[in-house]
Tab-separated table of C-alpha atoms in Angstrom:
chain	number	residue	atom	x	y	z
A	1	MET	CA	-52.176	-41.184	65.084
A	2	SER	CA	-51.283	-40.470	68.535
A	3	ASP	CA	-54.616	-38.325	68.808
A	4	PHE	CA	-56.196	-42.032	68.147
A	5	PHE	CA	-53.801	-43.747	70.384
A	6	GLU	CA	-54.883	-41.329	73.356
A	7	ARG	CA	-58.524	-42.317	72.620
A	8	VAL	CA	-57.597	-45.925	72.514
A	9	THR	CA	-55.675	-45.287	76.071
A	10	GLN	CA	-58.700	-43.449	77.617
A	11	ILE	CA	-61.056	-46.480	76.318
A	12	SER	CA	-58.229	-48.846	78.246
A	13	SER	CA	-58.859	-46.589	81.068
A	14	ARG	CA	-62.577	-47.298	81.013
A	15	SER	CA	-62.384	-51.192	80.445
A	16	LYS	CA	-60.339	-51.094	83.801
A	17	VAL	CA	-63.344	-49.281	85.790
A	18	ALA	CA	-65.807	-51.446	83.759
A	19	GLU	CA	-63.942	-54.745	84.871
A	20	ARG	CA	-64.487	-53.798	88.777
A	21	GLN	CA	-68.139	-52.046	88.595
A	22	ALA	CA	-69.780	-53.232	85.691
A	23	LEU	CA	-71.864	-55.873	86.385
A	24	THR	CA	-74.340	-56.290	83.447
A	25	GLU	CA	-74.030	-56.128	79.634
A	26	GLU	CA	-76.121	-52.878	79.247
A	27	ALA	CA	-73.188	-51.412	81.751
A	28	THR	CA	-70.889	-52.556	79.890
A	29	LYS	CA	-72.116	-51.016	76.678
A	30	THR	CA	-72.358	-48.184	78.089
A	31	SER	CA	-68.919	-47.607	80.111
A	32	VAL	CA	-67.030	-49.085	77.346
A	33	ILE	CA	-68.549	-50.280	73.638
A	34	LEU	CA	-70.195	-47.055	72.897
A	35	PRO	CA	-67.269	-44.903	73.732
A	36	PHE	CA	-65.192	-47.169	71.615
A	37	LEU	CA	-67.429	-46.792	68.717
A	38	GLN	CA	-67.318	-43.174	69.176
A	39	ALA	CA	-63.191	-43.325	69.421
A	40	LEU	CA	-63.685	-45.108	65.859
A	41	GLY	CA	-65.097	-42.150	64.686
A	42	PHE	CA	-68.992	-43.072	64.588
A	43	ASP	CA	-71.948	-40.748	65.835
A	44	VAL	CA	-73.125	-43.254	68.381
A	45	PHE	CA	-76.413	-40.885	68.836
A	46	ASN	CA	-77.146	-40.921	64.724
A	47	LEU	CA	-79.320	-43.823	63.601
A	48	ASP	CA	-77.922	-43.448	60.190
A	49	GLU	CA	-74.721	-44.633	61.729
A	50	VAL	CA	-75.080	-46.606	64.509
A	51	ILE	CA	-78.351	-48.638	65.061
A	52	PRO	CA	-78.654	-50.465	68.481
A	53	GLU	CA	-80.880	-53.283	68.896
A	54	PHE	CA	-80.650	-54.206	64.952
A	55	ILE	CA	-83.533	-56.496	63.498
A	56	ALA	CA	-82.731	-59.089	61.093
A	57	ASP	CA	-85.059	-61.727	60.070
A	58	VAL	CA	-83.377	-64.902	59.239
A	59	GLY	CA	-85.081	-67.776	57.935
A	60	THR	CA	-88.036	-68.471	60.554
A	61	LYS	CA	-86.410	-66.926	63.269
A	62	LYS	CA	-88.120	-63.492	63.367
A	63	GLY	CA	-87.229	-60.489	65.936
A	64	GLU	CA	-83.665	-61.607	67.035
A	65	LYS	CA	-81.578	-58.722	67.380
A	66	VAL	CA	-77.730	-57.969	67.484
A	67	ASP	CA	-76.820	-55.257	69.589
A	68	PHE	CA	-75.153	-52.910	66.861
A	69	ALA	CA	-75.221	-52.323	63.632
A	70	VAL	CA	-72.733	-49.772	62.272
A	71	LYS	CA	-73.560	-48.283	58.443
A	72	ILE	CA	-71.384	-46.574	56.185
A	73	ASP	CA	-72.361	-44.403	53.469
A	74	GLY	CA	-76.058	-46.187	54.056
A	75	LYS	CA	-74.917	-49.730	54.021
A	76	ILE	CA	-74.107	-52.152	56.922
A	77	ALA	CA	-70.540	-52.204	57.450
A	78	MET	CA	-70.282	-54.091	60.585
A	79	LEU	CA	-72.107	-56.125	62.887
A	80	ILE	CA	-71.358	-56.022	66.939
A	81	GLU	CA	-72.557	-58.112	69.405
A	82	ALA	CA	-71.680	-57.061	72.979
A	83	LYS	CA	-70.927	-59.439	76.160
A	84	PRO	CA	-70.626	-58.446	79.849
A	85	VAL	CA	-67.325	-57.870	80.789
A	86	ASN	CA	-66.676	-60.663	83.134
A	87	ALA	CA	-67.865	-63.048	80.475
A	88	LYS	CA	-64.896	-64.790	78.619
A	89	LEU	CA	-65.354	-64.362	74.837
A	90	GLY	CA	-64.014	-67.933	74.031
A	91	ASP	CA	-66.718	-69.706	76.304
A	92	VAL	CA	-69.587	-67.501	75.046
A	93	GLN	CA	-71.865	-68.357	71.950
A	94	PHE	CA	-72.242	-65.926	69.616
A	95	ASN	CA	-75.089	-67.454	67.137
A	96	GLN	CA	-76.399	-64.010	65.647
A	97	LEU	CA	-73.428	-62.915	64.464
A	98	PHE	CA	-73.069	-66.042	62.575
A	99	ARG	CA	-76.605	-65.835	61.049
A	100	TYR	CA	-77.013	-62.031	60.342
A	101	PHE	CA	-73.376	-61.902	58.891
A	102	SER	CA	-74.730	-63.970	55.846
A	103	VAL	CA	-78.407	-62.136	55.568
A	104	THR	CA	-76.950	-58.343	55.681
A	105	GLU	CA	-74.068	-56.692	53.453
A	106	ALA	CA	-71.653	-56.458	56.471
A	107	ARG	CA	-68.132	-58.116	55.747
A	108	LEU	CA	-67.204	-57.208	59.395
A	109	ALA	CA	-68.366	-58.565	62.967
A	110	ILE	CA	-66.855	-57.622	66.252
A	111	LEU	CA	-67.661	-59.642	69.314
A	112	THR	CA	-66.676	-57.845	72.677
A	113	ASN	CA	-66.663	-57.586	76.050
A	114	GLY	CA	-65.111	-54.510	76.474
A	115	ARG	CA	-62.440	-56.101	77.677
A	116	GLU	CA	-61.029	-57.731	74.382
A	117	ALA	CA	-62.197	-57.208	70.927
A	118	TRP	CA	-62.689	-59.894	68.409
A	119	PHE	CA	-62.985	-59.182	64.804
A	120	PHE	CA	-64.084	-61.498	61.603
A	121	SER	CA	-64.800	-61.416	58.432
A	122	ASP	CA	-65.531	-63.987	55.628
A	123	THR	CA	-61.936	-64.958	54.407
A	124	ASP	CA	-62.727	-68.642	54.150
A	125	GLU	CA	-66.081	-68.536	52.683
A	126	PRO	CA	-67.929	-65.211	50.808
A	127	ASN	CA	-70.827	-64.007	52.812
A	128	LYS	CA	-70.085	-66.602	55.490
A	129	MET	CA	-68.249	-65.371	58.931
A	130	ASP	CA	-65.597	-67.036	59.689
A	131	LYS	CA	-65.282	-69.054	62.756
A	132	ARG	CA	-61.862	-67.908	63.982
A	133	PRO	CA	-61.067	-63.891	64.541
A	134	PHE	CA	-58.390	-62.350	62.363
A	135	PHE	CA	-57.711	-59.907	64.751
A	136	LYS	CA	-58.249	-59.786	68.593
A	137	PHE	CA	-57.593	-56.356	70.353
A	138	ASP	CA	-57.030	-56.318	74.340
A	139	PHE	CA	-58.000	-52.975	75.819
A	140	GLN	CA	-55.914	-53.644	78.591
A	141	ASN	CA	-52.901	-54.618	77.310
A	142	PHE	CA	-52.057	-53.383	73.565
A	143	ASP	CA	-48.928	-51.899	71.863
A	144	LYS	CA	-48.101	-49.422	69.467
A	145	ASP	CA	-48.676	-51.915	66.396
A	146	GLN	CA	-51.742	-53.196	67.390
A	147	VAL	CA	-53.009	-50.124	67.695
A	148	GLU	CA	-52.082	-49.020	64.442
A	149	GLU	CA	-54.020	-52.206	63.111
A	150	LEU	CA	-57.241	-50.945	65.222
A	151	ALA	CA	-56.686	-47.765	63.295
A	152	ARG	CA	-57.966	-49.234	60.122
A	153	PHE	CA	-61.347	-49.684	61.542
A	154	GLN	CA	-61.863	-45.974	62.290
A	155	LYS	CA	-64.739	-44.532	59.946
A	156	PRO	CA	-62.168	-42.009	57.832
A	157	ASN	CA	-59.874	-44.773	57.055
A	158	PHE	CA	-62.625	-47.384	56.685
A	159	ALA	CA	-61.768	-49.433	53.484
A	160	ILE	CA	-63.520	-52.879	53.652
A	161	GLU	CA	-61.572	-54.453	50.454
A	162	ALA	CA	-58.201	-53.449	52.264
A	163	ILE	CA	-59.506	-54.506	55.836
A	164	VAL	CA	-60.675	-58.149	54.134
A	165	GLU	CA	-56.995	-58.423	52.441
A	166	ALA	CA	-55.446	-57.788	55.753
A	167	ALA	CA	-57.908	-60.013	57.539
A	168	SER	CA	-56.306	-62.907	55.083
A	169	ASN	CA	-52.959	-62.070	55.642
A	170	LEU	CA	-53.113	-62.142	58.917
A	171	LYS	CA	-55.233	-65.372	58.997
A	172	TYR	CA	-52.090	-67.175	56.883
A	173	THR	CA	-49.050	-65.506	58.918
A	174	ARG	CA	-51.157	-66.608	62.281
A	175	ALA	CA	-51.627	-70.203	60.850
A	176	ALA	CA	-47.664	-70.418	59.453
A	177	ALA	CA	-46.681	-68.744	62.968
A	178	ASN	CA	-48.533	-71.753	64.965
A	179	TYR	CA	-47.173	-74.390	62.603
A	180	LEU	CA	-43.785	-73.091	63.034
A	181	ARG	CA	-43.973	-72.854	66.557
A	182	LYS	CA	-45.414	-76.364	66.833
A	183	GLN	CA	-42.338	-77.750	64.760
A	184	LEU	CA	-40.179	-75.584	66.947
A	185	GLU	CA	-41.267	-77.602	70.627
A	186	ASP	CA	-42.058	-81.009	68.704
A	187	PRO	CA	-41.277	-81.436	65.176
A	188	ASP	CA	-43.712	-83.633	63.602
A	189	ASP	CA	-42.708	-86.680	60.782
A	190	ASP	CA	-43.897	-84.523	57.612
A	191	PHE	CA	-41.404	-81.384	58.736
A	192	ILE	CA	-38.694	-84.047	59.776
A	193	ARG	CA	-38.593	-85.672	56.101
A	194	LEU	CA	-39.363	-81.889	54.444
A	195	ILE	CA	-36.051	-81.481	56.104
A	196	GLY	CA	-34.722	-84.792	55.483
A	197	ARG	CA	-35.254	-84.539	51.573
A	198	GLN	CA	-32.704	-81.511	51.628
A	199	ILE	CA	-29.895	-82.542	53.576
A	200	HIS	CA	-29.871	-86.353	52.921
A	201	GLU	CA	-29.333	-88.483	50.184
A	202	GLY	CA	-31.471	-91.935	49.337
A	203	SER	CA	-35.070	-92.454	50.911
A	204	ILE	CA	-36.139	-91.247	54.474
A	205	THR	CA	-37.453	-93.687	55.750
A	206	LYS	CA	-38.478	-94.525	59.877
A	207	ASN	CA	-35.167	-95.166	60.949
A	208	VAL	CA	-33.597	-92.191	58.755
A	209	SER	CA	-36.252	-90.023	60.183
A	210	GLU	CA	-35.574	-91.018	63.538
A	211	GLN	CA	-31.841	-90.261	63.216
A	212	LEU	CA	-32.626	-86.790	61.776
A	213	ARG	CA	-34.929	-85.594	64.593
A	214	PRO	CA	-32.409	-84.517	67.068
A	215	ALA	CA	-30.547	-82.887	64.399
A	216	VAL	CA	-33.610	-81.253	62.778
A	217	GLN	CA	-34.704	-79.965	66.150
A	218	ALA	CA	-30.838	-78.680	66.903
A	219	ALA	CA	-30.645	-76.809	64.048
A	220	LEU	CA	-34.012	-74.828	64.557
A	221	ASP	CA	-32.608	-74.017	68.067
A	222	GLU	CA	-29.435	-72.867	66.283
A	223	VAL	CA	-31.234	-70.883	63.727
A	224	ILE	CA	-33.717	-68.941	66.483
A	225	ARG	CA	-30.759	-68.461	68.583
A	226	ASP	CA	-28.329	-67.102	65.984
A	227	ARG	CA	-31.479	-64.737	64.808
A	228	ILE	CA	-31.473	-63.591	68.117
A	229	GLN	CA	-28.129	-62.690	68.463
A	230	ASP	CA	-27.928	-60.786	65.423
A	231	LYS	CA	-30.951	-58.544	66.198
A	232	LEU	CA	-29.422	-58.156	69.769
A	233	GLY	CA	-25.842	-57.307	68.254
A	234	VAL	CA	-27.507	-54.216	66.396
A	235	ALA	CA	-29.201	-53.006	69.583
A	236	PHE	CA	-26.057	-53.326	71.333
A	237	SER	CA	-24.389	-51.532	68.911
A	238	GLY	CA	-27.008	-48.678	69.161
A	239	GLU	CA	-26.433	-48.398	72.761
A	240	LYS	CA	-22.569	-48.466	72.628
A	241	ARG	CA	-23.017	-45.931	69.842
A	242	ALA	CA	-25.353	-43.659	72.331
A	243	ALA	CA	-23.105	-44.162	75.206
A	244	ALA	CA	-20.107	-42.874	73.300
A	245	GLU	CA	-21.765	-39.839	72.271
A	246	PRO	CA	-23.303	-38.738	75.400
A	247	GLU	CA	-25.800	-35.732	75.522
A	248	ALA	CA	-24.996	-33.054	77.942
A	249	ALA	CA	-26.578	-33.582	81.246
A	250	PRO	CA	-28.431	-31.142	83.196
A	251	VAL	CA	-26.361	-29.799	86.084
A	252	ALA	CA	-28.504	-31.261	88.594
A	253	GLU	CA	-27.864	-34.627	87.549
A	254	THR	CA	-24.063	-34.263	88.318
A	255	ALA	CA	-24.462	-35.601	91.678
A	256	ALA	CA	-26.032	-38.637	90.732
A	257	ASN	CA	-23.291	-39.776	88.514
A	258	THR	CA	-21.021	-39.561	91.575
A	259	ASP	CA	-21.647	-42.960	92.839
A	260	ASP	CA	-20.064	-46.286	91.954
A	261	ILE	CA	-22.701	-47.358	89.736
A	262	VAL	CA	-21.616	-48.345	86.571
A	263	THR	CA	-23.781	-50.552	84.368
A	264	THR	CA	-21.668	-52.666	82.274
A	265	GLU	CA	-21.779	-53.949	78.427
A	266	ASP	CA	-22.731	-57.607	80.117
A	267	GLU	CA	-25.469	-56.061	81.757
A	268	ILE	CA	-26.845	-54.452	78.734
A	269	ALA	CA	-26.238	-57.423	77.232
A	270	GLY	CA	-28.529	-59.340	79.736
A	271	HIS	CA	-31.201	-56.799	79.329
A	272	LEU	CA	-31.525	-57.470	75.811
A	273	ILE	CA	-31.737	-61.051	76.234
A	274	VAL	CA	-34.452	-60.756	78.749
A	275	ARG	CA	-36.363	-58.473	76.247
A	276	ALA	CA	-35.444	-61.427	73.027
A	277	ILE	CA	-36.894	-63.592	75.613
A	278	ALA	CA	-40.133	-61.788	76.757
A	279	ALA	CA	-40.690	-60.432	73.453
A	280	ARG	CA	-43.186	-63.419	72.475
A	281	HIS	CA	-45.361	-62.246	75.528
A	282	VAL	CA	-45.035	-58.367	75.876
A	283	PRO	CA	-43.818	-55.268	74.625
A	284	VAL	CA	-40.394	-55.151	74.813
A	285	ASP	CA	-40.236	-51.805	76.198
A	286	ARG	CA	-42.287	-53.083	79.108
A	287	ILE	CA	-39.047	-54.910	80.583
A	288	SER	CA	-36.660	-52.441	82.174
A	289	ILE	CA	-33.163	-52.541	83.904
A	290	ARG	CA	-32.256	-50.845	87.005
A	291	ASP	CA	-28.761	-50.969	88.311
A	292	ALA	CA	-27.505	-51.276	91.960
A	293	LYS	CA	-24.268	-51.694	93.471
A	294	SER	CA	-24.636	-55.391	94.098
A	295	TYR	CA	-26.364	-56.304	91.565
A	296	CYS	CA	-28.742	-55.364	88.320
A	297	ALA	CA	-32.390	-55.573	88.437
A	298	ILE	CA	-34.622	-56.626	85.480
A	299	LEU	CA	-37.812	-55.414	86.137
A	300	MET	CA	-41.419	-55.649	84.328
A	301	ASP	CA	-42.703	-52.298	83.977
A	302	ASP	CA	-39.762	-50.473	86.055
A	303	ASN	CA	-41.680	-51.759	88.722
A	304	ASN	CA	-39.582	-53.130	92.017
A	305	ARG	CA	-42.553	-55.186	92.735
A	306	LYS	CA	-42.311	-57.336	89.354
A	307	PRO	CA	-38.796	-58.649	89.598
A	308	ILE	CA	-37.824	-60.896	86.862
A	309	CYS	CA	-34.311	-61.826	87.447
A	310	ARG	CA	-30.813	-59.928	88.809
A	311	LEU	CA	-27.736	-60.160	87.264
A	312	TYR	CA	-24.751	-60.642	89.728
A	313	PHE	CA	-22.257	-59.908	87.074
A	314	ASN	CA	-19.874	-57.449	89.307
A	315	SER	CA	-17.518	-59.928	90.057
A	316	ASN	CA	-14.474	-60.857	87.829
A	317	THR	CA	-14.551	-64.434	88.731
A	318	THR	CA	-18.146	-65.946	89.853
A	319	ARG	CA	-21.342	-64.553	88.171
A	320	HIS	CA	-24.767	-65.682	89.000
A	321	VAL	CA	-28.089	-64.619	87.747
A	322	GLY	CA	-31.166	-64.605	90.293
A	323	ILE	CA	-34.277	-65.915	88.802
A	324	PHE	CA	-37.778	-64.838	90.609
A	325	ASP	CA	-40.981	-67.153	90.288
A	326	ALA	CA	-44.439	-66.270	90.424
A	327	ASP	CA	-44.194	-65.828	94.632
A	328	LYS	CA	-41.173	-63.512	94.239
A	329	SER	CA	-38.688	-66.025	95.638
A	330	GLU	CA	-35.400	-65.588	93.962
A	331	ALA	CA	-32.934	-68.707	93.047
A	332	ARG	CA	-29.626	-68.323	92.133
A	333	HIS	CA	-27.451	-70.349	89.509
A	334	LYS	CA	-24.323	-69.882	88.500
A	335	VAL	CA	-23.539	-68.242	85.078
A	336	THR	CA	-20.463	-67.534	83.124
A	337	GLY	CA	-22.140	-64.289	81.059
A	338	PRO	CA	-25.082	-62.850	79.791
A	339	GLN	CA	-25.697	-65.786	76.992
A	340	ASP	CA	-26.380	-68.175	79.646
A	341	LEU	CA	-29.794	-66.458	80.214
A	342	TYR	CA	-30.930	-68.606	77.465
A	343	GLN	CA	-30.727	-71.925	79.542
A	344	PHE	CA	-33.054	-70.394	81.583
A	345	THR	CA	-36.019	-69.378	79.022
A	346	ASP	CA	-38.708	-71.292	80.296
A	347	GLU	CA	-38.465	-69.606	84.142
A	348	LEU	CA	-38.378	-66.240	82.792
A	349	GLU	CA	-41.105	-66.567	80.337
A	350	THR	CA	-43.188	-68.046	83.513
A	351	VAL	CA	-42.265	-65.088	85.457
A	352	ILE	CA	-43.255	-62.675	83.153
A	353	LYS	CA	-46.474	-64.269	82.248
A	354	ALA	CA	-47.374	-64.120	85.954
A	355	TYR	CA	-47.134	-60.401	85.896
A	356	LEU	CA	-49.516	-60.038	83.025
């Protein structure tokens, strides 16, 4: 897996270069898409594995081409349509993929611009490509779990039934997550009635539904907050155990420990809370902590030029948190402790997304 991760990292570097220099679809194919297929284990110079400009006549339409067809064991396994790296995949038309999907053996189709790759299958209707991708991979912003998902498409691992089953699971998981996210933000009447039938005796009339709505919303917030607190408690316990059993530090670091900077438990807790808030948008290991004498900084990518917030927790009487905006202007707010960071979830998410 580490070897595959390294290959994907190399594709990521190519994608970033292509975004600056590749001006055409052909340049994108050469610089990113063909190396991507190679990273998956396919021989791009072997026409028995990768067929460029693949032709499959559809009805009265003759001579139309899809950019690549990938064969495994002599059968068409994947169709790939390429777009220029500066094209937004959500805006492009990919009609060839839809048409060719139904007249070939392929059950997998990839739309890519060298910046992202969108994966489609036929989980809704057999032999008909789904309108929505079941998996999206961003070559320039990914984590270990996403690379593990991408590894399913390597030639040595390729098992179409397992891929389609995973695609179906991902589709339903994504749909359920989207539904629950919508209910968290603004629960609809059906959701209120569903909960209401479990907690209210009698009919759920419109008036009853409106009376229950704020209670349901508050309960959802409480459940999410408790789940986060539970996870933070586990992580925080791990931090304290690690602190209680320090490894022997190299002699060269001894001098650095003589300064007066001590990262407190509240600062560690604040860091973990910001990580929890950021987890909806970025891998949590991108949220770093860097302590100083007067404040504790929470940064994106451990980069001073990407400040998220500062924790002013050193005073025994008055505490503040400084929240940065997209222009890196800091606004200070009085708080009682790290738990108050949840009050600034929207502001924290805004600055985090600004650095993506």
